[in-house]
Tab-separated table of C-alpha atoms and ligand atoms in Angstrom:
chain	number	residue	atom	x	y	z
A	1	MET	CA	99.772	88.217	62.890
A	2	THR	CA	98.255	91.642	63.605
A	3	THR	CA	98.975	92.812	67.148
A	4	LEU	CA	95.879	93.629	69.193
A	5	THR	CA	95.421	97.290	70.091
A	6	LEU	CA	94.285	98.276	73.605
A	7	SER	CA	90.935	99.347	72.154
A	8	ARG	CA	90.312	95.995	70.418
A	9	TYR	CA	91.516	94.155	73.542
A	10	LEU	CA	88.989	96.082	75.661
A	11	GLN	CA	86.176	95.322	73.201
A	12	GLN	CA	86.989	91.611	73.539
A	13	LYS	CA	86.899	91.877	77.350
A	14	LEU	CA	83.293	93.183	77.296
A	15	ASP	CA	82.120	89.581	77.629
A	16	LEU	CA	83.627	89.437	81.135
A	17	PRO	CA	81.322	89.966	84.128
A	18	GLY	CA	81.841	93.431	85.571
A	19	VAL	CA	83.464	94.839	82.424
A	20	THR	CA	81.270	97.611	81.015
A	21	PRO	CA	81.638	100.005	78.060
A	22	GLU	CA	82.156	102.797	80.626
A	23	LEU	CA	85.018	100.927	82.305
A	24	CYS	CA	86.639	100.334	78.896
A	25	GLU	CA	86.229	104.006	78.002
A	26	LEU	CA	87.817	105.051	81.337
A	27	ILE	CA	90.820	102.828	80.638
A	28	ARG	CA	91.107	104.287	77.131
A	29	GLN	CA	91.005	107.812	78.600
A	30	THR	CA	93.687	106.838	81.113
A	31	GLY	CA	95.822	105.384	78.305
A	32	ASP	CA	95.549	108.702	76.450
A	33	ALA	CA	96.657	110.590	79.581
A	34	CYS	CA	99.652	108.258	79.979
A	35	HIS	CA	100.611	108.832	76.331
A	36	ARG	CA	100.722	112.567	77.058
A	37	ILE	CA	102.656	111.926	80.279
A	38	SER	CA	105.135	109.794	78.332
A	39	ASP	CA	105.666	112.638	75.840
A	40	ALA	CA	106.155	115.221	78.627
A	41	ILE	CA	108.676	112.989	80.409
A	42	ALA	CA	110.528	112.233	77.153
A	43	LYS	CA	110.969	115.959	76.472
A	44	GLY	CA	112.460	116.422	79.964
A	45	ALA	CA	114.549	119.557	80.307
A	46	LEU	CA	113.586	120.715	76.805
A	47	ALA	CA	110.002	121.168	78.000
A	48	GLY	CA	111.076	122.790	81.279
A	49	VAL	CA	109.256	120.072	83.225
A	50	LEU	CA	112.110	118.989	85.522
A	51	GLY	CA	112.939	120.183	89.009
A	52	GLN	CA	110.948	121.127	92.078
A	53	ALA	CA	107.535	122.758	91.993
A	54	GLY	CA	108.241	124.601	95.246
A	55	SER	CA	105.228	123.038	96.988
A	56	GLU	CA	104.536	120.076	99.286
A	57	ASN	CA	101.876	117.381	98.968
A	58	VAL	CA	99.763	115.933	101.766
A	59	GLN	CA	102.519	113.373	102.369
A	60	GLY	CA	104.869	116.237	103.247
A	61	GLU	CA	106.912	115.451	100.127
A	62	GLU	CA	108.551	118.156	98.005
A	63	GLN	CA	106.489	118.100	94.779
A	64	LYS	CA	108.316	117.920	91.459
A	65	LYS	CA	106.913	119.988	88.584
A	66	LEU	CA	106.077	116.691	86.879
A	67	ASP	CA	104.121	115.459	89.926
A	68	ILE	CA	101.723	118.327	89.277
A	69	ILE	CA	101.816	118.204	85.454
A	70	THR	CA	101.057	114.471	85.417
A	71	ASN	CA	98.311	114.931	88.010
A	72	ASP	CA	96.691	117.599	85.820
A	73	LEU	CA	96.950	115.351	82.727
A	74	MET	CA	95.189	112.475	84.524
A	75	ILE	CA	92.401	114.831	85.664
A	76	ALA	CA	92.008	116.477	82.244
A	77	ALA	CA	91.603	113.079	80.572
A	78	THR	CA	89.009	111.600	82.936
A	79	LEU	CA	87.108	114.198	85.024
A	80	GLY	CA	83.766	114.914	83.371
A	81	GLY	CA	84.437	112.215	80.774
A	82	GLY	CA	81.272	110.373	81.813
A	83	CYS	CA	83.002	107.407	83.477
A	84	VAL	CA	83.978	108.638	86.945
A	85	ALA	CA	82.069	110.154	89.857
A	86	GLY	CA	85.319	111.323	91.399
A	87	LEU	CA	89.116	111.049	91.500
A	88	ALA	CA	91.746	110.708	94.222
A	89	SER	CA	95.488	111.165	93.871
A	90	GLU	CA	98.730	111.122	95.823
A	91	GLU	CA	99.080	114.755	94.779
A	92	MET	CA	95.668	115.947	96.010
A	93	ASP	CA	94.855	116.297	99.720
A	94	GLU	CA	91.132	115.674	99.186
A	95	ILE	CA	89.064	113.665	96.714
A	96	LEU	CA	87.955	115.490	93.552
A	97	PRO	CA	84.220	114.928	92.878
A	98	VAL	CA	82.948	115.609	89.335
A	99	PRO	CA	81.842	119.266	89.440
A	100	ASP	CA	78.175	120.127	88.895
A	101	GLY	CA	77.317	120.420	85.235
A	102	MET	CA	79.964	117.880	84.172
A	103	LYS	CA	79.069	114.331	83.190
A	104	GLU	CA	79.274	111.805	86.058
A	105	GLY	CA	79.964	108.091	85.781
A	106	ARG	CA	79.829	105.007	87.978
A	107	TYR	CA	83.539	104.597	88.764
A	108	LEU	CA	86.049	106.041	91.195
A	109	MET	CA	89.664	106.264	90.077
A	110	LEU	CA	92.654	106.638	92.396
A	111	PHE	CA	96.121	107.236	91.041
A	112	ASP	CA	99.761	107.972	91.666
A	113	PRO	CA	100.366	110.122	88.607
A	114	LEU	CA	104.157	110.020	88.865
A	115	ASP	CA	105.663	107.135	90.802
A	116	GLY	CA	109.365	107.336	91.573
A	117	SER	CA	109.506	111.087	91.109
A	118	SER	CA	112.811	111.327	92.979
A	119	ASN	CA	114.280	109.673	89.853
A	120	ILE	CA	112.897	112.080	87.275
A	121	ASP	CA	115.758	114.622	87.492
A	122	VAL	CA	118.358	111.865	87.061
A	123	ASN	CA	116.624	110.287	84.055
A	124	ILE	CA	115.737	106.946	85.656
A	125	SER	CA	112.467	105.124	84.838
A	126	VAL	CA	109.301	106.393	86.544
A	127	GLY	CA	105.659	105.373	86.269
A	128	THR	CA	101.947	106.012	86.731
A	129	ILE	CA	99.704	103.726	88.830
A	130	PHE	CA	95.898	103.660	88.748
A	131	SER	CA	93.161	101.799	90.612
A	132	ILE	CA	89.466	101.664	89.606
A	133	LEU	CA	86.563	101.006	92.003
A	134	GLU	CA	82.799	101.076	91.491
A	135	ARG	CA	81.071	103.901	93.246
A	136	PRO	CA	78.888	102.486	96.065
A	137	ASP	CA	75.126	102.954	95.537
A	138	GLY	CA	73.845	106.167	96.967
A	139	GLN	CA	72.727	109.614	96.088
A	140	GLY	CA	74.390	112.980	96.333
A	141	PRO	CA	78.012	113.957	95.862
A	142	VAL	CA	80.671	111.279	96.223
A	143	THR	CA	82.500	111.262	99.565
A	144	GLU	CA	85.943	110.147	100.734
A	145	GLN	CA	84.261	107.208	102.466
A	146	ASP	CA	83.096	105.950	99.031
A	147	PHE	CA	86.762	105.549	98.058
A	148	LEU	CA	87.765	103.649	101.213
A	149	GLN	CA	87.078	100.178	99.829
A	150	PRO	CA	89.442	97.214	100.325
A	151	GLY	CA	91.673	96.340	97.373
A	152	ASN	CA	89.660	93.168	96.733
A	153	GLN	CA	86.857	95.461	95.450
A	154	GLN	CA	88.915	96.856	92.546
A	155	VAL	CA	87.376	96.231	89.108
A	156	ALA	CA	90.579	97.172	87.254
A	157	ALA	CA	94.117	98.358	87.947
A	158	GLY	CA	97.127	99.250	85.872
A	159	TYR	CA	100.542	100.806	85.780
A	160	VAL	CA	102.588	102.450	83.058
A	161	VAL	CA	106.363	102.356	83.238
A	162	TYR	CA	108.125	105.152	81.333
A	163	GLY	CA	111.396	103.414	80.551
A	164	PRO	CA	113.319	102.737	77.331
A	165	SER	CA	109.831	101.975	76.039
A	166	THR	CA	106.482	102.979	77.527
A	167	LEU	CA	104.677	99.872	78.797
A	168	LEU	CA	101.176	99.547	80.229
A	169	VAL	CA	100.307	96.518	82.385
A	170	LEU	CA	96.589	96.118	83.007
A	171	THR	CA	94.219	93.768	84.812
A	172	LEU	CA	90.432	93.576	84.627
A	173	GLY	CA	90.443	90.650	87.027
A	174	ASP	CA	91.077	88.140	84.245
A	175	GLY	CA	94.887	87.921	84.262
A	176	ALA	CA	97.491	90.636	83.680
A	177	ASP	CA	98.469	91.785	80.189
A	178	GLY	CA	101.263	94.049	78.913
A	179	PHE	CA	101.061	96.648	76.155
A	180	THR	CA	103.718	98.748	74.415
A	181	LEU	CA	103.030	102.334	73.316
A	182	ASP	CA	103.677	103.183	69.677
A	183	ARG	CA	104.433	106.829	70.364
A	184	GLU	CA	103.967	108.034	66.758
A	185	GLN	CA	100.536	106.453	66.458
A	186	GLY	CA	99.565	107.031	70.126
A	187	VAL	CA	98.401	103.408	70.251
A	188	PHE	CA	99.104	100.760	72.911
A	189	TYR	CA	99.675	97.296	71.348
A	190	LEU	CA	99.340	93.997	73.250
A	191	THR	CA	102.932	92.729	73.457
A	192	ALA	CA	103.009	90.646	76.683
A	193	PRO	CA	99.747	88.725	77.115
A	194	ASN	CA	99.018	86.689	80.258
A	195	LEU	CA	102.009	87.702	82.389
A	196	GLN	CA	103.071	84.963	84.846
A	197	VAL	CA	105.399	85.662	87.802
A	198	PRO	CA	107.780	82.739	88.538
A	199	LYS	CA	106.936	81.186	91.926
A	200	ASP	CA	110.577	81.228	93.110
A	201	THR	CA	113.344	83.760	92.713
A	202	LYS	CA	116.996	84.620	93.338
A	203	GLU	CA	116.500	88.388	93.260
A	204	PHE	CA	115.282	90.775	95.948
A	205	ALA	CA	114.506	94.494	95.992
A	206	ILE	CA	114.707	96.548	99.188
A	207	ASN	CA	116.275	99.824	100.359
A	208	MET	CA	119.028	98.355	102.568
A	209	SER	CA	119.808	101.734	104.170
A	210	ASN	CA	116.709	101.285	106.370
A	211	MET	CA	117.896	97.928	107.754
A	212	ARG	CA	118.443	99.055	111.368
A	213	HIS	CA	114.842	100.331	111.482
A	214	TRP	CA	113.192	97.043	110.410
A	215	GLU	CA	111.598	94.580	112.790
A	216	LEU	CA	114.099	91.918	113.900
A	217	ASN	CA	112.343	89.176	111.892
A	218	MET	CA	112.749	91.220	108.701
A	219	GLN	CA	116.405	91.880	109.509
A	220	ARG	CA	116.896	88.129	109.993
A	221	TYR	CA	115.141	87.288	106.719
A	222	VAL	CA	117.261	89.768	104.707
A	223	ARG	CA	120.501	88.662	106.426
A	224	GLU	CA	119.715	85.125	105.278
A	225	LEU	CA	119.280	86.411	101.707
A	226	LEU	CA	122.714	88.094	101.966
A	227	GLU	CA	124.319	84.908	103.350
A	228	GLY	CA	122.957	83.042	100.332
A	229	ILE	CA	124.296	79.541	99.933
A	230	THR	CA	126.698	80.019	102.885
A	231	GLY	CA	123.695	80.277	105.222
A	232	VAL	CA	120.337	78.565	105.513
A	233	ARG	CA	119.235	79.414	101.941
A	234	GLU	CA	120.012	76.876	99.230
A	235	LYS	CA	121.047	79.546	96.714
A	236	ASP	CA	122.784	82.909	96.302
A	237	PHE	CA	120.686	86.031	95.681
A	238	ASN	CA	121.072	89.191	93.601
A	239	MET	CA	119.756	92.624	94.619
A	240	ARG	CA	118.107	95.428	92.624
A	241	TRP	CA	116.593	98.725	93.898
A	242	VAL	CA	115.433	101.334	91.358
A	243	ALA	CA	113.450	103.386	93.903
A	244	SER	CA	110.537	103.568	91.465
A	245	MET	CA	108.024	100.986	92.663
A	246	VAL	CA	106.616	100.629	89.130
A	247	ALA	CA	110.074	99.844	87.668
A	248	ASP	CA	110.996	97.411	90.467
A	249	VAL	CA	107.638	95.649	90.323
A	250	HIS	CA	107.622	95.509	86.515
A	251	ARG	CA	110.983	93.704	86.618
A	252	ILE	CA	109.414	91.211	89.024
A	253	MET	CA	106.310	90.849	86.816
A	254	THR	CA	108.711	89.996	83.985
A	255	ARG	CA	111.325	87.719	85.611
A	256	GLY	CA	110.273	87.152	89.226
A	257	GLY	CA	111.709	88.565	92.458
A	258	ILE	CA	110.548	89.937	95.763
A	259	PHE	CA	109.926	93.639	96.460
A	260	MET	CA	109.852	94.821	100.055
A	261	TYR	CA	109.150	98.174	101.676
A	262	PRO	CA	108.653	96.777	105.163
A	263	TYR	CA	107.324	98.194	108.382
A	264	ASP	CA	110.093	100.232	109.939
A	265	LEU	CA	110.492	101.959	113.277
A	266	LYS	CA	112.037	105.086	111.698
A	267	ASP	CA	108.667	106.798	112.153
A	268	PRO	CA	106.221	104.576	114.083
A	269	SER	CA	103.354	106.780	112.821
A	270	LYS	CA	104.134	105.564	109.299
A	271	PRO	CA	103.916	101.730	109.135
A	272	GLY	CA	105.808	101.776	105.810
A	273	LYS	CA	106.364	104.318	103.042
A	274	LEU	CA	104.008	103.118	100.327
A	275	ARG	CA	100.393	104.256	100.129
A	276	LEU	CA	97.665	101.612	100.261
A	277	MET	CA	95.006	103.100	97.994
A	278	TYR	CA	97.016	104.095	94.913
A	279	GLU	CA	100.271	102.134	95.173
A	280	ALA	CA	99.936	98.919	97.202
A	281	ASN	CA	96.356	97.985	96.219
A	282	PRO	CA	96.612	98.369	92.418
A	283	MET	CA	100.083	96.794	92.272
A	284	SER	CA	98.887	93.918	94.498
A	285	PHE	CA	95.834	93.276	92.282
A	286	ILE	CA	98.054	93.103	89.191
A	287	MET	CA	100.676	90.964	90.967
A	288	GLU	CA	98.091	88.406	92.177
A	289	GLN	CA	96.495	88.261	88.713
A	290	ALA	CA	99.909	87.198	87.382
A	291	GLY	CA	100.256	84.420	89.966
A	292	GLY	CA	102.343	86.460	92.410
A	293	ALA	CA	101.499	87.296	96.030
A	294	SER	CA	101.327	90.503	98.065
A	295	THR	CA	101.110	90.957	101.833
A	296	THR	CA	101.913	93.522	104.505
A	297	GLY	CA	104.238	90.877	105.976
A	298	ARG	CA	101.282	89.687	108.037
A	299	GLN	CA	98.120	89.808	105.895
A	300	ARG	CA	97.047	89.922	102.235
A	301	ILE	CA	97.159	93.553	101.134
A	302	LEU	CA	93.930	93.293	99.137
A	303	ASP	CA	92.082	92.387	102.362
A	304	VAL	CA	93.270	95.457	104.326
A	305	THR	CA	90.309	97.623	105.321
A	306	PRO	CA	91.256	101.234	104.528
A	307	THR	CA	90.778	103.902	107.186
A	308	SER	CA	92.130	106.950	105.362
A	309	LEU	CA	92.835	108.007	101.771
A	310	HIS	CA	96.603	108.435	102.095
A	311	GLN	CA	97.327	105.721	104.638
A	312	ARG	CA	100.601	103.824	104.324
A	313	VAL	CA	101.121	100.087	104.500
A	314	PRO	CA	104.145	97.782	104.602
A	315	VAL	CA	104.574	95.924	101.293
A	316	VAL	CA	106.064	92.491	100.516
A	317	MET	CA	105.166	91.395	96.978
A	318	GLY	CA	106.413	89.183	94.152
A	319	SER	CA	107.212	85.488	93.635
A	320	ALA	CA	104.598	83.628	95.653
A	321	ASN	CA	106.858	81.117	97.414
A	322	GLU	CA	109.284	83.828	98.543
A	323	VAL	CA	106.463	86.105	99.763
A	324	GLU	CA	105.024	83.190	101.726
A	325	ARG	CA	108.441	82.597	103.302
A	326	VAL	CA	108.784	86.239	104.446
A	327	THR	CA	105.220	86.395	105.719
A	328	GLY	CA	105.959	83.286	107.784
A	329	TYR	CA	108.720	85.178	109.582
A	330	HIS	CA	106.134	87.367	111.268
A	331	LEU	CA	105.269	84.519	113.564
A	332	GLU	CA	102.743	86.482	115.558
A	333	THR	CA	99.186	86.843	114.191
B	401	AHG	P1	106.408	108.464	94.728
B	401	AHG	O1	107.505	108.957	93.858
B	401	AHG	O2	105.104	108.299	93.994
B	401	AHG	O3	106.256	109.313	95.979
B	401	AHG	O4	106.770	106.989	95.192
B	401	AHG	C1	108.074	106.706	95.558
B	401	AHG	C2	108.084	105.397	96.296
B	401	AHG	C3	108.172	104.183	95.381
B	401	AHG	O5	108.048	104.465	94.032
B	401	AHG	C4	109.543	103.611	95.657
B	401	AHG	O6	109.534	102.209	95.690
B	401	AHG	C5	109.899	104.176	97.005
B	401	AHG	O7	109.215	105.424	97.106
B	401	AHG	C6	111.372	104.408	97.124
B	401	AHG	O8	111.579	104.809	98.457
B	401	AHG	P2	113.089	105.195	98.919
B	401	AHG	O9	113.432	106.453	98.184
B	401	AHG	O10	112.934	105.374	100.416
B	401	AHG	O11	113.981	104.048	98.558
B	402	MN	MN1	105.544	111.273	95.953
B	403	MN	MN1	104.569	106.257	94.175
B	404	MN	MN1	103.967	109.766	93.086
């Protein structure tokens, strides 16, 4: 049985409403960028790509050299490639419209070029996340407002996890499918079609060191997980926390679980750590397409109306029955 390549897979998806040759080409371009990112990460110290860049991003985070290198690789592969009208990234303060004289397209792409970058210097899996929207009708240069569409407007989303192997998980709104990169050939092969997240789980992912900052309901929910069968839950739980959202969520896409980066009172101006437009929205789209669920703890993430490009949102995503249980703990509206 010959394994389907990403290119052949995309050709087959052209029959789907909303899937266009331009969208397929943009995903192919993004796959090429992620192949280059995978090679840069694999070289690590030998390529001099580790360590701090000595700059800060709009989030006030210390940028790693690879944050910038991966950002540049995503731009080089897509800007002016005829598929996008503009780009937005965790690592860029403003949107990046296609410059005059370069070929424009109908899509907007938002991305986190290197997710989990605090892990890169200690050789733990990291990832890339991307979200694709249609540009709203209108003339003239694309604006930030054009990007501020709710997650339910995404036409495609994907992540790549750079782990023992390099895996791409992609949705075009017709399920979620996994591909493995053959590094020598530079080809992604379909290796995990139609991913399905188990509805129940015994595994949770959260950074426990923030416990005292969570809302009381969240503290109660997690305490019940820790009590396991000795408390109100009918089973014992296991815990995992990689601190790369892509790695934690990919584990859940593969064997179930619940991932939480909840609202915390550590900094009331930041309702959570994760960014809506290029972390929570694309990962939520993929998770729902695989039968999982994703909320802020109060509402479906894909229904959140964005107000700013780098806004943060609390995230509770994974096995649907467990997400529903947590969301129920926020008894108020
Ligand atoms: P990024 O590296 O793109 O800034 O994202 C890091 C995020 C996410 O990947 C992960 O789940 C979370 O930060 C981990 O946060 P803590 O370090 O607070 O656990
Ligand atoms: Mn970052
Ligand atoms: Mn990230
Ligand atoms: Mn990042």
